[in-house]
CSV table of N, CA and C in Angstrom, one decimal:
chain,number,residue,atom,x,y,z
A,16,MET,N,4.5,40.8,40.5
A,16,MET,CA,3.5,39.7,40.1
A,16,MET,C,4.1,38.8,39.1
A,17,VAL,N,4.6,39.4,37.9
A,17,VAL,CA,5.3,38.5,36.9
A,17,VAL,C,6.7,39.0,36.6
A,18,THR,N,6.9,40.3,36.6
A,18,THR,CA,8.2,40.8,36.1
A,18,THR,C,9.4,40.5,37.0
A,19,ASP,N,9.1,40.0,38.2
A,19,ASP,CA,10.2,39.5,39.1
A,19,ASP,C,10.3,38.0,39.1
A,20,LYS,N,9.7,37.3,38.2
A,20,LYS,CA,9.7,35.9,38.1
A,20,LYS,C,10.7,35.4,37.0
A,21,PRO,N,11.2,34.2,37.2
A,21,PRO,CA,12.1,33.6,36.1
A,21,PRO,C,11.4,33.5,34.8
A,22,GLY,N,10.1,33.3,34.7
A,22,GLY,CA,9.5,33.2,33.4
A,22,GLY,C,9.5,34.4,32.6
A,23,TYR,N,9.5,35.6,33.3
A,23,TYR,CA,9.6,36.9,32.6
A,23,TYR,C,11.0,37.1,32.1
A,24,GLU,N,12.0,36.7,32.9
A,24,GLU,CA,13.4,36.8,32.4
A,24,GLU,C,13.6,35.9,31.2
A,25,HIS,N,13.0,34.7,31.2
A,25,HIS,CA,13.1,33.9,30.0
A,25,HIS,C,12.4,34.5,28.8
A,26,LEU,N,11.3,35.2,29.0
A,26,LEU,CA,10.6,35.8,27.9
A,26,LEU,C,11.4,37.0,27.3
A,27,ILE,N,12.1,37.8,28.1
A,27,ILE,CA,12.9,38.8,27.6
A,27,ILE,C,14.1,38.2,26.9
A,28,GLN,N,14.6,37.1,27.4
A,28,GLN,CA,15.7,36.4,26.7
A,28,GLN,C,15.3,35.9,25.4
A,29,PHE,N,14.1,35.3,25.3
A,29,PHE,CA,13.5,34.8,24.0
A,29,PHE,C,13.4,36.0,23.0
A,30,LEU,N,12.9,37.1,23.5
A,30,LEU,CA,12.7,38.3,22.6
A,30,LEU,C,14.1,38.7,22.1
A,31,THR,N,15.1,38.8,23.0
A,31,THR,CA,16.4,39.2,22.6
A,31,THR,C,17.1,38.2,21.6
A,32,GLU,N,16.8,36.9,21.8
A,32,GLU,CA,17.4,35.9,20.9
A,32,GLU,C,16.8,36.0,19.5
A,33,ASN,N,15.6,36.7,19.4
A,33,ASN,CA,14.9,36.8,18.1
A,33,ASN,C,15.0,38.2,17.6
A,34,LEU,N,16.0,39.0,18.1
A,34,LEU,CA,16.1,40.4,17.6
A,34,LEU,C,16.5,40.5,16.1
A,35,ALA,N,17.2,39.5,15.6
A,35,ALA,CA,17.5,39.5,14.2
A,35,ALA,C,16.3,39.6,13.3
A,36,LEU,N,15.2,39.0,13.7
A,36,LEU,CA,14.0,39.1,13.0
A,36,LEU,C,13.5,40.5,12.8
A,37,PHE,N,13.8,41.3,13.8
A,37,PHE,CA,13.3,42.7,13.8
A,37,PHE,C,14.3,43.7,13.1
A,38,GLU,N,15.5,43.2,12.8
A,38,GLU,CA,16.5,44.0,12.2
A,38,GLU,C,16.3,44.1,10.6
A,39,ARG,N,15.6,43.2,10.1
A,39,ARG,CA,15.3,43.2,8.7
A,39,ARG,C,13.9,43.4,8.4
A,40,GLY,N,13.6,44.1,7.3
A,40,GLY,CA,12.3,44.3,6.8
A,40,GLY,C,12.1,43.6,5.5
A,41,ASP,N,10.9,43.5,5.0
A,41,ASP,CA,10.7,43.0,3.7
A,41,ASP,C,9.4,43.6,3.1
A,42,ASN,N,9.1,43.1,1.9
A,42,ASN,CA,7.9,43.7,1.2
A,42,ASN,C,6.6,43.3,1.8
A,43,SER,N,6.5,42.3,2.7
A,43,SER,CA,5.3,41.9,3.2
A,43,SER,C,4.8,42.7,4.5
A,44,ALA,N,5.4,43.8,4.6
A,44,ALA,CA,5.0,44.6,5.8
A,44,ALA,C,3.6,45.1,5.8
A,45,SER,N,3.0,45.1,7.0
A,45,SER,CA,1.6,45.6,7.1
A,45,SER,C,1.6,47.1,7.2
A,46,GLY,N,0.4,47.6,7.4
A,46,GLY,CA,0.3,49.1,7.5
A,46,GLY,C,0.5,49.5,8.9
A,47,LYS,N,0.7,48.6,9.9
A,47,LYS,CA,1.0,49.0,11.3
A,47,LYS,C,2.5,48.9,11.6
A,48,THR,N,2.9,49.8,12.5
A,48,THR,CA,4.3,49.8,12.9
A,48,THR,C,4.4,48.7,14.0
A,49,LEU,N,5.7,48.3,14.2
A,49,LEU,CA,6.0,47.3,15.2
A,49,LEU,C,5.5,47.8,16.6
A,50,GLY,N,5.6,49.0,16.9
A,50,GLY,CA,5.1,49.6,18.1
A,50,GLY,C,3.6,49.4,18.3
A,51,GLU,N,2.9,49.7,17.2
A,51,GLU,CA,1.4,49.5,17.2
A,51,GLU,C,1.0,48.1,17.4
A,52,VAL,N,1.7,47.2,16.7
A,52,VAL,CA,1.4,45.7,16.8
A,52,VAL,C,1.7,45.3,18.2
A,53,LEU,N,2.8,45.7,18.8
A,53,LEU,CA,3.1,45.3,20.1
A,53,LEU,C,2.1,45.8,21.1
A,54,GLU,N,1.7,47.0,21.1
A,54,GLU,CA,0.7,47.6,22.0
A,54,GLU,C,-0.6,46.9,21.9
A,55,GLU,N,-1.1,46.7,20.6
A,55,GLU,CA,-2.4,46.0,20.4
A,55,GLU,C,-2.4,44.6,20.8
A,56,ALA,N,-1.3,43.8,20.6
A,56,ALA,CA,-1.3,42.4,20.9
A,56,ALA,C,-1.3,42.2,22.4
A,57,ILE,N,-0.5,43.0,23.1
A,57,ILE,CA,-0.5,42.9,24.6
A,57,ILE,C,-1.8,43.4,25.2
A,58,ALA,N,-2.3,44.5,24.7
A,58,ALA,CA,-3.6,45.0,25.2
A,58,ALA,C,-4.7,44.0,25.0
A,59,GLU,N,-4.7,43.4,23.9
A,59,GLU,CA,-5.8,42.3,23.6
A,59,GLU,C,-5.7,41.2,24.6
A,60,GLN,N,-4.5,40.7,24.9
A,60,GLN,CA,-4.3,39.6,25.8
A,60,GLN,C,-4.6,40.0,27.2
A,61,ILE,N,-4.3,41.2,27.6
A,61,ILE,CA,-4.6,41.7,29.0
A,61,ILE,C,-6.1,41.9,29.2
A,62,ILE,N,-6.8,42.4,28.1
A,62,ILE,CA,-8.2,42.5,28.2
A,62,ILE,C,-8.9,41.1,28.3
A,63,GLN,N,-8.4,40.2,27.6
A,63,GLN,CA,-8.9,38.8,27.7
A,63,GLN,C,-8.6,38.2,29.0
A,64,LEU,N,-7.5,38.5,29.6
A,64,LEU,CA,-7.1,38.0,30.9
A,64,LEU,C,-8.1,38.5,32.0
A,65,CYS,N,-8.3,39.8,31.9
A,65,CYS,CA,-9.2,40.4,32.9
A,65,CYS,C,-10.7,40.0,32.7
A,66,THR,N,-11.1,39.7,31.5
A,66,THR,CA,-12.4,39.2,31.2
A,66,THR,C,-12.6,37.8,31.7
A,67,GLN,N,-11.5,37.0,31.6
A,67,GLN,CA,-11.6,35.6,32.0
A,67,GLN,C,-11.5,35.4,33.5
A,68,HIS,N,-10.9,36.4,34.2
A,68,HIS,CA,-10.7,36.3,35.7
A,68,HIS,C,-11.6,37.3,36.4
A,69,THR,N,-12.9,37.0,36.4
A,69,THR,CA,-13.8,37.9,37.0
A,69,THR,C,-13.7,38.0,38.5
A,70,GLU,N,-12.9,37.1,39.1
A,70,GLU,CA,-12.7,37.1,40.5
A,70,GLU,C,-11.7,38.1,41.0
A,71,LEU,N,-11.0,38.7,40.0
A,71,LEU,CA,-10.0,39.7,40.4
A,71,LEU,C,-10.6,41.0,41.0
A,72,GLU,N,-10.0,41.4,42.1
A,72,GLU,CA,-10.4,42.6,42.7
A,72,GLU,C,-9.7,43.8,42.0
A,73,MET,N,-10.2,45.0,42.3
A,73,MET,CA,-9.7,46.2,41.7
A,73,MET,C,-8.2,46.4,42.0
A,74,ASN,N,-7.7,46.1,43.2
A,74,ASN,CA,-6.3,46.2,43.5
A,74,ASN,C,-5.5,45.2,42.7
A,75,HIS,N,-6.0,44.0,42.4
A,75,HIS,CA,-5.3,43.1,41.5
A,75,HIS,C,-5.2,43.6,40.1
A,76,ARG,N,-6.3,44.2,39.6
A,76,ARG,CA,-6.3,44.7,38.2
A,76,ARG,C,-5.4,45.9,38.1
A,77,SER,N,-5.3,46.7,39.1
A,77,SER,CA,-4.4,47.8,39.1
A,77,SER,C,-2.9,47.3,39.1
A,78,LEU,N,-2.6,46.3,39.9
A,78,LEU,CA,-1.3,45.7,39.9
A,78,LEU,C,-0.9,45.2,38.5
A,79,ILE,N,-1.9,44.5,37.8
A,79,ILE,CA,-1.7,44.0,36.5
A,79,ILE,C,-1.4,45.1,35.5
A,80,VAL,N,-2.1,46.2,35.6
A,80,VAL,CA,-1.9,47.4,34.7
A,80,VAL,C,-0.5,47.9,35.0
A,81,ARG,N,-0.1,48.1,36.2
A,81,ARG,CA,1.3,48.6,36.5
A,81,ARG,C,2.3,47.6,35.9
A,82,GLU,N,2.1,46.3,36.1
A,82,GLU,CA,3.1,45.4,35.6
A,82,GLU,C,3.2,45.4,34.0
A,83,VAL,N,2.0,45.6,33.4
A,83,VAL,CA,2.0,45.7,31.9
A,83,VAL,C,2.7,46.9,31.5
A,84,ASP,N,2.5,48.0,32.2
A,84,ASP,CA,3.3,49.2,31.9
A,84,ASP,C,4.8,49.0,31.9
A,85,GLY,N,5.2,48.3,32.9
A,85,GLY,CA,6.6,47.9,33.0
A,85,GLY,C,7.1,47.0,31.9
A,86,ILE,N,6.3,46.1,31.6
A,86,ILE,CA,6.6,45.1,30.5
A,86,ILE,C,6.7,45.9,29.1
A,87,MET,N,5.7,46.8,28.9
A,87,MET,CA,5.8,47.6,27.7
A,87,MET,C,7.1,48.4,27.6
A,88,TYR,N,7.4,49.0,28.8
A,88,TYR,CA,8.6,49.8,28.8
A,88,TYR,C,9.9,48.9,28.5
A,89,ASP,N,9.9,47.7,29.1
A,89,ASP,CA,11.1,46.8,28.8
A,89,ASP,C,11.1,46.5,27.3
A,90,PHE,N,10.0,46.1,26.7
A,90,PHE,CA,9.9,45.7,25.3
A,90,PHE,C,10.2,46.9,24.4
A,91,GLN,N,9.8,48.1,24.8
A,91,GLN,CA,10.1,49.2,24.0
A,91,GLN,C,11.6,49.6,24.0
A,92,GLU,N,12.2,49.3,25.2
A,92,GLU,CA,13.6,49.5,25.3
A,92,GLU,C,14.4,48.5,24.4
A,93,VAL,N,14.0,47.3,24.4
A,93,VAL,CA,14.6,46.2,23.6
A,93,VAL,C,14.5,46.5,22.1
A,94,LEU,N,13.3,47.0,21.7
A,94,LEU,CA,13.0,47.2,20.3
A,94,LEU,C,13.0,48.7,19.9
A,95,ALA,N,13.6,49.5,20.7
A,95,ALA,CA,13.5,51.0,20.4
A,95,ALA,C,13.9,51.4,19.0
A,96,SER,N,14.9,50.7,18.5
A,96,SER,CA,15.4,51.2,17.2
A,96,SER,C,14.5,50.8,16.0
A,97,VAL,N,13.5,49.9,16.2
A,97,VAL,CA,12.7,49.4,15.1
A,97,VAL,C,11.2,49.6,15.3
A,98,LEU,N,10.8,50.3,16.4
A,98,LEU,CA,9.4,50.4,16.8
A,98,LEU,C,8.6,51.2,15.7
A,99,LYS,N,9.2,52.0,15.0
A,99,LYS,CA,8.4,52.8,14.0
A,99,LYS,C,8.4,52.2,12.6
A,100,ARG,N,9.1,51.1,12.5
A,100,ARG,CA,9.1,50.4,11.2
A,100,ARG,C,7.8,49.6,11.0
A,101,PRO,N,7.4,49.5,9.7
A,101,PRO,CA,6.2,48.6,9.4
A,101,PRO,C,6.5,47.2,9.8
A,102,ALA,N,5.5,46.6,10.5
A,102,ALA,CA,5.6,45.2,10.9
A,102,ALA,C,5.4,44.2,9.8
A,103,THR,N,6.3,43.2,9.7
A,103,THR,CA,6.1,42.1,8.7
A,103,THR,C,5.2,41.1,9.4
A,104,ALA,N,4.8,40.1,8.5
A,104,ALA,CA,4.0,39.0,9.0
A,104,ALA,C,4.7,38.2,10.1
A,105,GLN,N,6.0,37.9,9.8
A,105,GLN,CA,6.8,37.1,10.8
A,105,GLN,C,6.9,37.9,12.1
A,106,GLN,N,7.2,39.2,12.0
A,106,GLN,CA,7.4,40.0,13.2
A,106,GLN,C,6.0,40.0,14.0
A,107,THR,N,4.9,40.2,13.3
A,107,THR,CA,3.6,40.2,13.9
A,107,THR,C,3.3,38.9,14.6
A,108,GLU,N,3.7,37.8,14.0
A,108,GLU,CA,3.5,36.5,14.6
A,108,GLU,C,4.3,36.3,15.8
A,109,LEU,N,5.5,36.7,15.8
A,109,LEU,CA,6.4,36.6,17.0
A,109,LEU,C,5.8,37.5,18.1
A,110,ILE,N,5.4,38.7,17.8
A,110,ILE,CA,4.9,39.6,18.9
A,110,ILE,C,3.6,39.0,19.4
A,111,GLN,N,2.7,38.4,18.6
A,111,GLN,CA,1.5,37.8,19.1
A,111,GLN,C,1.8,36.6,20.0
A,112,GLU,N,2.9,35.8,19.7
A,112,GLU,CA,3.3,34.7,20.5
A,112,GLU,C,3.8,35.2,21.9
A,113,VAL,N,4.6,36.3,21.8
A,113,VAL,CA,5.1,36.9,23.1
A,113,VAL,C,3.9,37.4,23.9
A,114,ALA,N,3.0,38.0,23.3
A,114,ALA,CA,1.8,38.5,24.1
A,114,ALA,C,1.0,37.4,24.7
A,115,LEU,N,0.9,36.2,24.0
A,115,LEU,CA,0.3,35.1,24.6
A,115,LEU,C,1.1,34.5,25.8
A,116,LEU,N,2.4,34.6,25.7
A,116,LEU,CA,3.3,34.1,26.8
A,116,LEU,C,3.1,35.0,28.0
A,117,ILE,N,3.0,36.3,27.7
A,117,ILE,CA,2.8,37.3,28.8
A,117,ILE,C,1.5,36.9,29.5
A,118,LYS,N,0.4,36.7,28.7
A,118,LYS,CA,-0.9,36.3,29.3
A,118,LYS,C,-0.7,35.1,30.2
A,119,ASN,N,0.0,34.1,29.7
A,119,ASN,CA,0.2,32.8,30.4
A,119,ASN,C,0.9,33.1,31.8
A,120,LEU,N,1.9,34.0,31.7
A,120,LEU,CA,2.6,34.4,33.0
A,120,LEU,C,1.6,34.9,34.0
A,121,PHE,N,0.7,35.8,33.5
A,121,PHE,CA,-0.3,36.4,34.4
A,121,PHE,C,-1.3,35.4,34.8
A,122,ASP,N,-1.7,34.5,33.9
A,122,ASP,CA,-2.7,33.4,34.3
A,122,ASP,C,-2.1,32.6,35.5
A,123,ASN,N,-0.8,32.2,35.4
A,123,ASN,CA,-0.2,31.5,36.4
A,123,ASN,C,-0.1,32.3,37.7
A,124,ALA,N,0.3,33.5,37.6
A,124,ALA,CA,0.4,34.4,38.8
A,124,ALA,C,-1.0,34.5,39.5
A,125,ILE,N,-2.0,34.7,38.7
A,125,ILE,CA,-3.4,34.8,39.2
A,125,ILE,C,-3.8,33.5,39.9
A,126,ALA,N,-3.5,32.4,39.3
A,126,ALA,CA,-3.8,31.1,39.9
A,126,ALA,C,-3.1,31.0,41.3
A,127,ASP,N,-1.9,31.4,41.4
A,127,ASP,CA,-1.1,31.3,42.6
A,127,ASP,C,-1.7,32.3,43.6
A,128,LEU,N,-2.2,33.4,43.2
A,128,LEU,CA,-2.8,34.4,44.0
A,128,LEU,C,-4.1,34.0,44.6
A,129,MET,N,-4.9,33.2,43.9
A,129,MET,CA,-6.2,32.8,44.3
A,129,MET,C,-6.2,31.5,45.1
A,130,ASP,N,-5.0,30.9,45.2
A,130,ASP,CA,-4.9,29.6,46.0
A,130,ASP,C,-4.9,30.0,47.5
């Protein structure tokens, strides 16, 4: 649905290009780990996606969940060494931006699916 599209490859590349942001920590860290922030941000966007697209059938929702599992796996692989660190405000902002981009990829895929 999205993981086999060029937009997803660009998203992984974007995350990889910003890895330096995750290598350093600072005193403005929140109480949540990077892993928690990542899971919550993506889950929030996928819940919003499914809420907005009431026309989705159960098989489409299942496909989205499987794709999100794959996305989480990819992101956890990229960020494996830092997932347990407290998230800084900048890191949280980047993760939220990436989660929005993931939602946009799904929005576009759903639009193509429904045409």
